[in-house]
Amino acid sequence: GDLYDMKLIPIHAILLPDGNVLSYGTDNAGKQGGGLYYQIWNPAKGTTKRAHKLLEHSTGTDIFCSTINIDPSTGNVIVIGGDTRTPDGFGINTVLEFDTATYEVRGHPLGDMQYARWYGTSINLPNGDIFVIGGKSGDTRGTRGSPIPELWSPKSGFRSLDGAEVPVDLSNNDQWWWYPYCYVNSSGEIICIMPSWRNLAVYRVDVDGQGSIESIGTKPFTAHVRNPSVMYRIDHVLFIDDDGWLWDSDISGKTPVWKKKYELGRTRTNGCFVLLPDGRVAIVGGSGVPANEEDLKDAVRTISVWDPDTDDMVIGPSQELARLYHSTALIMPNGSVLSQGGGAPGPLTNRNGQ
């Protein structure tokens, strides 16, 4: 598709129930920070300027590198956590609500989290609740992660799961609290894979009562904390390691079962996995070298499509621009893939999409 301009860098994006796309993450000059602006794109109006509406919120909250979910009880968007900005680089416990009827952003009527989070993970559960884990805490003494998960209910808001404290998040290693990989298996169990280094733990988390946590295995490879993952089949999650191997994790049993699937040859740090309507996985954007994830010469512009049934890879067309740090990709209702953003910081200020 054609490249089109946007009014900010869409660091975060989510498809709304009405088919429009909500994006946020920078100001209108592409400078890092989500304390004021957000944007609505109406794909039915095409990709011209009239299809993009820049809006402002007055919450005083910097939602940069927060996490977002659809509230299935209302269809509204919940924006969880964010950045203190002053001092820079610590979590906040603020929860906002984007109203899909009025397009307004406000403090959530059910209140904030118990704990601060920046770069946390949140997933929708089958019963309509939302599980939140990880992220950087508000502890300004170091790089401590936020170790206690929380559960959000549409009736009562957030409650802490004090019995499910994550041991690895107690460390000051800033590689361990970034966006843990979490998925729900076919038994309804929450499985969380810690990012970054090889042999870090895989946990099963129970949210009943005060919660509980059990270590059930380890991840057998190293993957940059910004390498993508996706559940591409029930109980099967796709990862890419720093050497460019695709891995399958079967999370259905007592312990995860890991299998190497395809040697892509180069990793995709800061890229995205997108599950296509036919069950294949599109690999969009990213860098082929984890240590140089912001270097344009290592950017991978071609879109690759992996077929889980045949283990074949099709190399597709190239994007016009590199999509690196702070880029995102979504599957659209018509089956097309939206790729947008990148920058703040970065070699490009991508206030655009394709």
Tab-separated table of C-alpha atoms in Angstrom:
chain	number	residue	atom	x	y	z
A	1	GLY	CA	0.000	0.000	0.000
A	2	ASP	CA	0.882	3.667	-0.227
A	3	LEU	CA	2.712	5.513	2.510
A	4	TYR	CA	0.496	8.029	4.336
A	5	ASP	CA	1.197	10.810	6.823
A	6	MET	CA	0.045	10.881	10.452
A	7	LYS	CA	-0.014	13.617	13.071
A	8	LEU	CA	2.166	11.774	15.616
A	9	ILE	CA	4.333	8.667	15.893
A	10	PRO	CA	1.916	5.782	16.616
A	11	ILE	CA	3.997	4.014	19.257
A	12	HIS	CA	0.813	2.354	20.533
A	13	ALA	CA	-2.151	1.368	18.372
A	14	ILE	CA	-5.341	-0.623	18.867
A	15	LEU	CA	-8.215	-1.519	16.562
A	16	LEU	CA	-11.487	-0.197	17.965
A	17	PRO	CA	-14.859	-1.994	17.805
A	18	ASP	CA	-16.076	0.513	15.178
A	19	GLY	CA	-13.151	-0.327	12.854
A	20	ASN	CA	-11.211	2.857	13.557
A	21	VAL	CA	-7.670	2.847	14.951
A	22	LEU	CA	-6.556	4.622	18.135
A	23	SER	CA	-2.861	5.596	18.279
A	24	TYR	CA	-0.701	7.563	20.707
A	25	GLY	CA	2.823	7.896	22.068
A	26	THR	CA	4.348	11.233	21.011
A	27	ASP	CA	3.434	14.873	20.597
A	28	ASN	CA	2.515	16.381	17.227
A	29	ALA	CA	6.181	16.926	16.383
A	30	GLY	CA	7.109	13.282	17.001
A	31	LYS	CA	8.742	13.996	20.353
A	32	GLN	CA	8.542	11.260	22.977
A	33	GLY	CA	5.681	11.587	25.445
A	34	GLY	CA	1.984	10.721	25.624
A	35	GLY	CA	0.877	13.421	28.051
A	36	LEU	CA	-1.374	15.286	25.656
A	37	TYR	CA	-2.105	13.907	22.192
A	38	TYR	CA	-3.812	10.868	20.694
A	39	GLN	CA	-5.067	10.202	17.197
A	40	ILE	CA	-8.035	8.494	15.553
A	41	TRP	CA	-7.773	7.121	12.018
A	42	ASN	CA	-10.938	6.268	10.114
A	43	PRO	CA	-9.893	3.798	7.373
A	44	ALA	CA	-13.284	4.238	5.654
A	45	LYS	CA	-12.148	7.752	4.718
A	46	GLY	CA	-8.913	6.502	3.154
A	47	THR	CA	-5.441	7.640	4.162
A	48	THR	CA	-5.650	11.379	3.459
A	49	LYS	CA	-5.414	14.039	6.176
A	50	ARG	CA	-9.177	14.176	6.592
A	51	ALA	CA	-9.139	10.543	7.751
A	52	HIS	CA	-6.843	11.351	10.687
A	53	LYS	CA	-8.013	13.346	13.691
A	54	LEU	CA	-5.578	14.609	16.320
A	55	LEU	CA	-7.178	14.964	19.758
A	56	GLU	CA	-5.998	16.160	23.166
A	57	HIS	CA	-6.584	14.838	26.665
A	58	SER	CA	-6.301	16.786	29.902
A	59	THR	CA	-5.592	13.981	32.358
A	60	GLY	CA	-2.035	15.108	33.072
A	61	THR	CA	-0.900	11.504	32.573
A	62	ASP	CA	1.994	10.495	30.324
A	63	ILE	CA	0.788	7.237	28.770
A	64	PHE	CA	4.034	6.685	26.858
A	65	CYS	CA	4.924	2.956	26.904
A	66	SER	CA	1.777	1.993	28.757
A	67	THR	CA	-0.323	-1.039	27.852
A	68	ILE	CA	-3.836	-1.140	26.366
A	69	ASN	CA	-6.825	-3.491	26.267
A	70	ILE	CA	-10.426	-3.480	25.131
A	71	ASP	CA	-12.892	-3.711	28.021
A	72	PRO	CA	-15.328	-6.333	26.649
A	73	SER	CA	-18.084	-5.155	28.995
A	74	THR	CA	-18.221	-1.655	27.443
A	75	GLY	CA	-16.103	-1.747	24.279
A	76	ASN	CA	-13.997	1.087	25.717
A	77	VAL	CA	-10.199	1.049	25.834
A	78	ILE	CA	-8.317	0.746	29.128
A	79	VAL	CA	-4.891	2.436	29.182
A	80	ILE	CA	-2.757	1.002	31.981
A	81	GLY	CA	0.334	2.618	33.493
A	82	GLY	CA	2.864	4.862	31.807
A	83	ASP	CA	5.830	7.087	32.577
A	84	THR	CA	6.543	9.611	35.322
A	85	ARG	CA	8.577	11.665	32.840
A	86	THR	CA	9.724	13.838	35.777
A	87	PRO	CA	11.868	12.243	37.016
A	88	ASP	CA	12.152	10.418	33.727
A	89	GLY	CA	11.867	6.678	33.539
A	90	PHE	CA	9.720	5.287	36.346
A	91	GLY	CA	6.315	3.629	36.397
A	92	ILE	CA	2.952	5.083	37.388
A	93	ASN	CA	-0.190	3.335	38.617
A	94	THR	CA	-2.653	5.480	36.659
A	95	VAL	CA	-5.472	3.858	34.679
A	96	LEU	CA	-7.297	5.823	31.976
A	97	GLU	CA	-10.343	5.032	29.852
A	98	PHE	CA	-10.827	5.925	26.195
A	99	ASP	CA	-14.550	6.203	25.478
A	100	THR	CA	-15.252	4.686	22.061
A	101	ALA	CA	-18.532	6.599	21.776
A	102	THR	CA	-17.219	10.096	22.545
A	103	TYR	CA	-13.493	9.556	21.763
A	104	GLU	CA	-12.637	11.198	25.083
A	105	VAL	CA	-9.867	10.089	27.446
A	106	ARG	CA	-10.521	10.315	31.196
A	107	GLY	CA	-9.463	8.777	34.480
A	108	HIS	CA	-10.973	5.316	34.792
A	109	PRO	CA	-14.098	5.371	36.992
A	110	LEU	CA	-12.949	2.212	38.799
A	111	GLY	CA	-9.675	3.815	39.843
A	112	ASP	CA	-5.976	3.089	39.447
A	113	MET	CA	-3.737	0.057	39.957
A	114	GLN	CA	-2.249	-0.861	43.304
A	115	TYR	CA	1.287	-0.759	41.855
A	116	ALA	CA	3.140	1.440	39.363
A	117	ARG	CA	4.066	-0.035	35.967
A	118	TRP	CA	5.979	1.163	32.908
A	119	TYR	CA	6.424	-1.350	30.049
A	120	GLY	CA	4.042	-3.814	31.711
A	121	THR	CA	2.030	-6.605	30.069
A	122	SER	CA	-1.763	-6.904	30.130
A	123	ILE	CA	-3.930	-9.627	28.589
A	124	ASN	CA	-7.663	-10.207	28.355
A	125	LEU	CA	-8.912	-13.343	30.093
A	126	PRO	CA	-11.805	-15.520	28.852
A	127	ASN	CA	-14.148	-14.266	31.610
A	128	GLY	CA	-13.676	-10.584	30.704
A	129	ASP	CA	-11.105	-9.769	33.394
A	130	ILE	CA	-7.688	-8.312	32.552
A	131	PHE	CA	-4.423	-9.683	33.971
A	132	VAL	CA	-1.475	-7.292	34.420
A	133	ILE	CA	2.121	-8.231	35.212
A	134	GLY	CA	5.640	-6.787	35.138
A	135	GLY	CA	6.763	-3.350	34.123
A	136	LYS	CA	9.112	-0.977	35.862
A	137	SER	CA	8.013	0.130	39.305
A	138	GLY	CA	7.855	3.623	40.712
A	139	ASP	CA	10.812	2.905	42.986
A	140	THR	CA	13.280	5.679	42.133
A	141	ARG	CA	16.146	3.932	43.967
A	142	GLY	CA	16.999	1.751	40.974
A	143	THR	CA	15.640	-0.248	38.034
A	144	ARG	CA	13.471	-2.539	40.119
A	145	GLY	CA	10.566	-4.221	38.378
A	146	SER	CA	7.009	-4.297	39.674
A	147	PRO	CA	6.838	-7.838	41.087
A	148	ILE	CA	3.194	-8.267	42.128
A	149	PRO	CA	0.625	-8.967	39.365
A	150	GLU	CA	-2.875	-7.516	39.449
A	151	LEU	CA	-6.314	-8.484	38.180
A	152	TRP	CA	-8.860	-6.044	36.797
A	153	SER	CA	-12.577	-6.807	36.921
A	154	PRO	CA	-15.240	-4.745	35.110
A	155	LYS	CA	-17.214	-4.688	38.368
A	156	SER	CA	-14.540	-3.761	40.895
A	157	GLY	CA	-11.392	-2.566	39.124
A	158	PHE	CA	-7.899	-3.668	40.138
A	159	ARG	CA	-6.871	-5.930	43.005
A	160	SER	CA	-3.355	-7.117	43.740
A	161	LEU	CA	-2.348	-10.783	43.588
A	162	ASP	CA	0.037	-10.735	46.529
A	163	GLY	CA	0.436	-14.512	46.515
A	164	ALA	CA	1.756	-14.477	42.937
A	165	GLU	CA	4.833	-12.292	43.418
A	166	VAL	CA	7.251	-12.821	40.508
A	167	PRO	CA	10.715	-13.672	41.923
A	168	VAL	CA	12.692	-12.494	38.899
A	169	ASP	CA	11.042	-9.060	38.974
A	170	LEU	CA	12.619	-8.411	42.381
A	171	SER	CA	15.976	-8.067	40.637
A	172	ASN	CA	17.444	-4.761	39.551
A	173	ASN	CA	18.229	-6.233	36.128
A	174	ASP	CA	16.281	-3.984	33.780
A	175	GLN	CA	16.022	-6.748	31.167
A	176	TRP	CA	13.527	-8.753	33.209
A	177	TRP	CA	10.569	-6.466	33.744
A	178	TRP	CA	10.042	-5.355	30.128
A	179	TYR	CA	6.755	-6.655	28.712
A	180	PRO	CA	6.785	-10.311	29.900
A	181	TYR	CA	5.252	-12.678	27.325
A	182	CYS	CA	1.900	-13.900	28.705
A	183	TYR	CA	-0.745	-16.119	27.118
A	184	VAL	CA	-3.804	-18.132	28.161
A	185	ASN	CA	-3.765	-21.826	27.255
A	186	SER	CA	-6.738	-24.039	26.368
A	187	SER	CA	-7.213	-24.935	30.049
A	188	GLY	CA	-7.623	-21.267	30.958
A	189	GLU	CA	-4.229	-21.103	32.677
A	190	ILE	CA	-2.033	-17.997	32.435
A	191	ILE	CA	1.476	-18.831	31.230
A	192	CYS	CA	4.157	-16.119	31.506
A	193	ILE	CA	7.573	-16.392	29.826
A	194	MET	CA	10.181	-13.974	31.117
A	195	PRO	CA	11.984	-12.002	28.395
A	196	SER	CA	15.664	-11.630	27.559
A	197	TRP	CA	18.196	-14.218	28.677
A	198	ARG	CA	18.279	-17.935	28.059
A	199	ASN	CA	17.075	-20.146	30.936
A	200	LEU	CA	14.861	-17.486	32.495
A	201	ALA	CA	11.738	-18.888	34.090
A	202	VAL	CA	8.360	-19.770	32.674
A	203	TYR	CA	5.543	-19.346	35.222
A	204	ARG	CA	1.988	-20.558	35.642
A	205	VAL	CA	-0.103	-17.913	37.454
A	206	ASP	CA	-3.397	-18.592	39.236
A	207	VAL	CA	-5.576	-15.537	39.890
A	208	ASP	CA	-7.987	-17.065	42.406
A	209	GLY	CA	-8.018	-15.380	45.816
A	210	GLN	CA	-4.655	-13.779	46.554
A	211	GLY	CA	-3.157	-15.564	43.564
A	212	SER	CA	-0.310	-18.057	43.304
A	213	ILE	CA	2.665	-18.628	41.021
A	214	GLU	CA	4.574	-21.746	40.016
A	215	SER	CA	7.774	-22.090	38.006
A	216	ILE	CA	7.135	-24.714	35.319
A	217	GLY	CA	10.228	-24.508	33.114
A	218	THR	CA	12.682	-22.211	31.366
A	219	LYS	CA	13.092	-20.539	27.988
A	220	PRO	CA	15.911	-22.280	26.040
A	221	PHE	CA	17.183	-19.272	24.059
A	222	THR	CA	18.156	-15.623	24.337
A	223	ALA	CA	15.881	-13.060	22.746
A	224	HIS	CA	16.077	-9.287	22.989
A	225	VAL	CA	13.355	-7.885	25.262
A	226	ARG	CA	11.799	-6.221	22.210
A	227	ASN	CA	11.679	-9.353	20.041
A	228	PRO	CA	8.063	-10.205	19.126
A	229	SER	CA	5.877	-13.194	19.928
A	230	VAL	CA	2.354	-14.293	18.985
A	231	MET	CA	-0.055	-17.134	19.762
A	232	TYR	CA	-0.619	-18.531	16.268
A	233	ARG	CA	-2.559	-21.672	17.199
A	234	ILE	CA	-4.387	-22.691	20.363
A	235	ASP	CA	-1.662	-23.532	22.933
A	236	HIS	CA	1.163	-22.668	20.503
A	237	VAL	CA	3.222	-19.474	20.750
A	238	LEU	CA	5.793	-18.283	18.204
A	239	PHE	CA	9.065	-16.590	19.248
A	240	ILE	CA	12.222	-15.463	17.461
A	241	ASP	CA	15.629	-15.672	19.127
A	242	ASP	CA	18.606	-13.387	18.627
A	243	ASP	CA	20.151	-15.766	16.084
A	244	GLY	CA	17.129	-15.616	13.784
A	245	TRP	CA	15.497	-18.946	14.678
A	246	LEU	CA	11.721	-19.192	14.982
A	247	TRP	CA	10.659	-21.230	18.023
A	248	ASP	CA	7.335	-22.852	18.917
A	249	SER	CA	6.298	-23.186	22.545
A	250	ASP	CA	3.496	-25.643	23.349
A	251	ILE	CA	2.044	-24.297	26.615
A	252	SER	CA	-0.754	-26.846	27.007
A	253	GLY	CA	0.957	-29.227	29.452
A	254	LYS	CA	2.563	-29.228	32.873
A	255	THR	CA	5.762	-27.801	31.382
A	256	PRO	CA	6.257	-25.929	28.088
A	257	VAL	CA	7.640	-27.912	25.159
A	258	TRP	CA	9.997	-25.944	22.890
A	259	LYS	CA	10.824	-26.713	19.256
A	260	LYS	CA	12.968	-24.913	16.707
A	261	LYS	CA	10.826	-24.318	13.625
A	262	TYR	CA	12.551	-22.228	10.965
A	263	GLU	CA	15.933	-20.567	10.520
A	264	LEU	CA	15.153	-17.080	9.296
A	265	GLY	CA	18.819	-16.144	9.493
A	266	ARG	CA	18.319	-12.721	11.068
A	267	THR	CA	16.302	-11.738	14.097
A	268	ARG	CA	13.580	-9.058	14.130
A	269	THR	CA	14.251	-6.903	17.189
A	270	ASN	CA	11.574	-4.173	17.420
A	271	GLY	CA	9.550	-5.940	14.744
A	272	CYS	CA	6.038	-7.392	14.947
A	273	PHE	CA	4.351	-10.755	14.367
A	274	VAL	CA	0.855	-10.467	12.863
A	275	LEU	CA	-1.515	-13.453	12.665
A	276	LEU	CA	-3.157	-13.461	9.239
A	277	PRO	CA	-6.735	-14.631	8.537
A	278	ASP	CA	-5.447	-17.795	6.823
A	279	GLY	CA	-3.421	-18.808	9.885
A	280	ARG	CA	-0.020	-17.766	8.571
A	281	VAL	CA	2.179	-15.288	10.444
A	282	ALA	CA	3.493	-12.067	8.889
A	283	ILE	CA	6.864	-10.852	10.188
A	284	VAL	CA	6.882	-7.081	9.878
A	285	GLY	CA	9.747	-4.643	10.401
A	286	GLY	CA	12.532	-4.815	12.956
A	287	SER	CA	16.303	-5.037	12.930
A	288	GLY	CA	18.359	-8.075	12.013
A	289	VAL	CA	20.998	-7.287	14.637
A	290	PRO	CA	19.862	-6.939	18.273
A	291	ALA	CA	22.906	-4.893	19.306
A	292	ASN	CA	22.225	-2.359	16.535
A	293	GLU	CA	18.449	-2.196	16.632
A	294	GLU	CA	18.513	1.517	15.764
A	295	ASP	CA	20.924	1.296	12.808
A	296	LEU	CA	19.230	1.712	9.434
A	297	LYS	CA	21.738	-0.531	7.666
A	298	ASP	CA	20.474	-3.497	9.711
A	299	ALA	CA	16.765	-2.708	9.255
A	300	VAL	CA	14.692	-5.422	7.550
A	301	ARG	CA	12.086	-3.830	5.288
A	302	THR	CA	10.809	-6.964	3.575
A	303	ILE	CA	7.704	-8.605	4.998
A	304	SER	CA	8.123	-12.367	5.459
A	305	VAL	CA	5.190	-14.754	5.857
A	306	TRP	CA	5.625	-18.062	7.703
A	307	ASP	CA	3.244	-20.972	7.176
A	308	PRO	CA	2.982	-23.109	10.352
A	309	ASP	CA	1.421	-26.020	8.447
A	310	THR	CA	4.234	-26.416	5.907
A	311	ASP	CA	7.030	-24.572	7.728
A	312	ASP	CA	7.622	-22.588	4.534
A	313	MET	CA	8.600	-18.926	4.401
A	314	VAL	CA	7.496	-16.527	1.668
A	315	ILE	CA	9.450	-13.302	1.266
A	316	GLY	CA	7.029	-10.541	0.399
A	317	PRO	CA	7.321	-6.899	-0.638
A	318	SER	CA	9.467	-4.254	1.036
A	319	GLN	CA	8.097	-1.396	3.062
A	320	GLU	CA	9.077	2.084	1.949
A	321	LEU	CA	10.570	2.932	5.342
A	322	ALA	CA	12.334	1.039	8.106
A	323	ARG	CA	10.073	0.163	11.041
A	324	LEU	CA	12.256	-0.095	14.130
A	325	TYR	CA	11.947	0.964	17.780
A	326	HIS	CA	8.413	2.136	18.634
A	327	SER	CA	6.822	0.760	15.479
A	328	THR	CA	3.654	-1.316	15.503
A	329	ALA	CA	1.596	-3.522	13.191
A	330	LEU	CA	-2.057	-4.612	13.249
A	331	ILE	CA	-4.349	-6.901	11.283
A	332	MET	CA	-7.252	-4.910	9.850
A	333	PRO	CA	-10.852	-6.105	9.360
A	334	ASN	CA	-10.312	-6.525	5.603
A	335	GLY	CA	-7.310	-8.808	6.175
A	336	SER	CA	-4.658	-6.237	5.307
A	337	VAL	CA	-1.706	-5.512	7.592
A	338	LEU	CA	-1.202	-2.005	8.961
A	339	SER	CA	2.441	-1.112	9.644
A	340	GLN	CA	3.236	2.249	11.190
A	341	GLY	CA	5.462	4.332	13.431
A	342	GLY	CA	9.035	4.054	14.589
A	343	GLY	CA	11.241	6.654	16.273
A	344	ALA	CA	11.411	8.811	19.416
A	345	PRO	CA	14.234	7.929	19.672
A	346	GLY	CA	15.433	6.473	16.434
A	347	PRO	CA	17.086	7.169	13.110
A	348	LEU	CA	13.691	8.110	11.600
A	349	THR	CA	10.743	10.106	12.907
A	350	ASN	CA	7.993	8.034	11.355
A	351	ARG	CA	4.793	10.023	11.709
A	352	ASN	CA	3.341	7.787	9.049
A	353	GLY	CA	1.991	4.366	8.196
A	354	GLN	CA	1.632	1.999	5.244
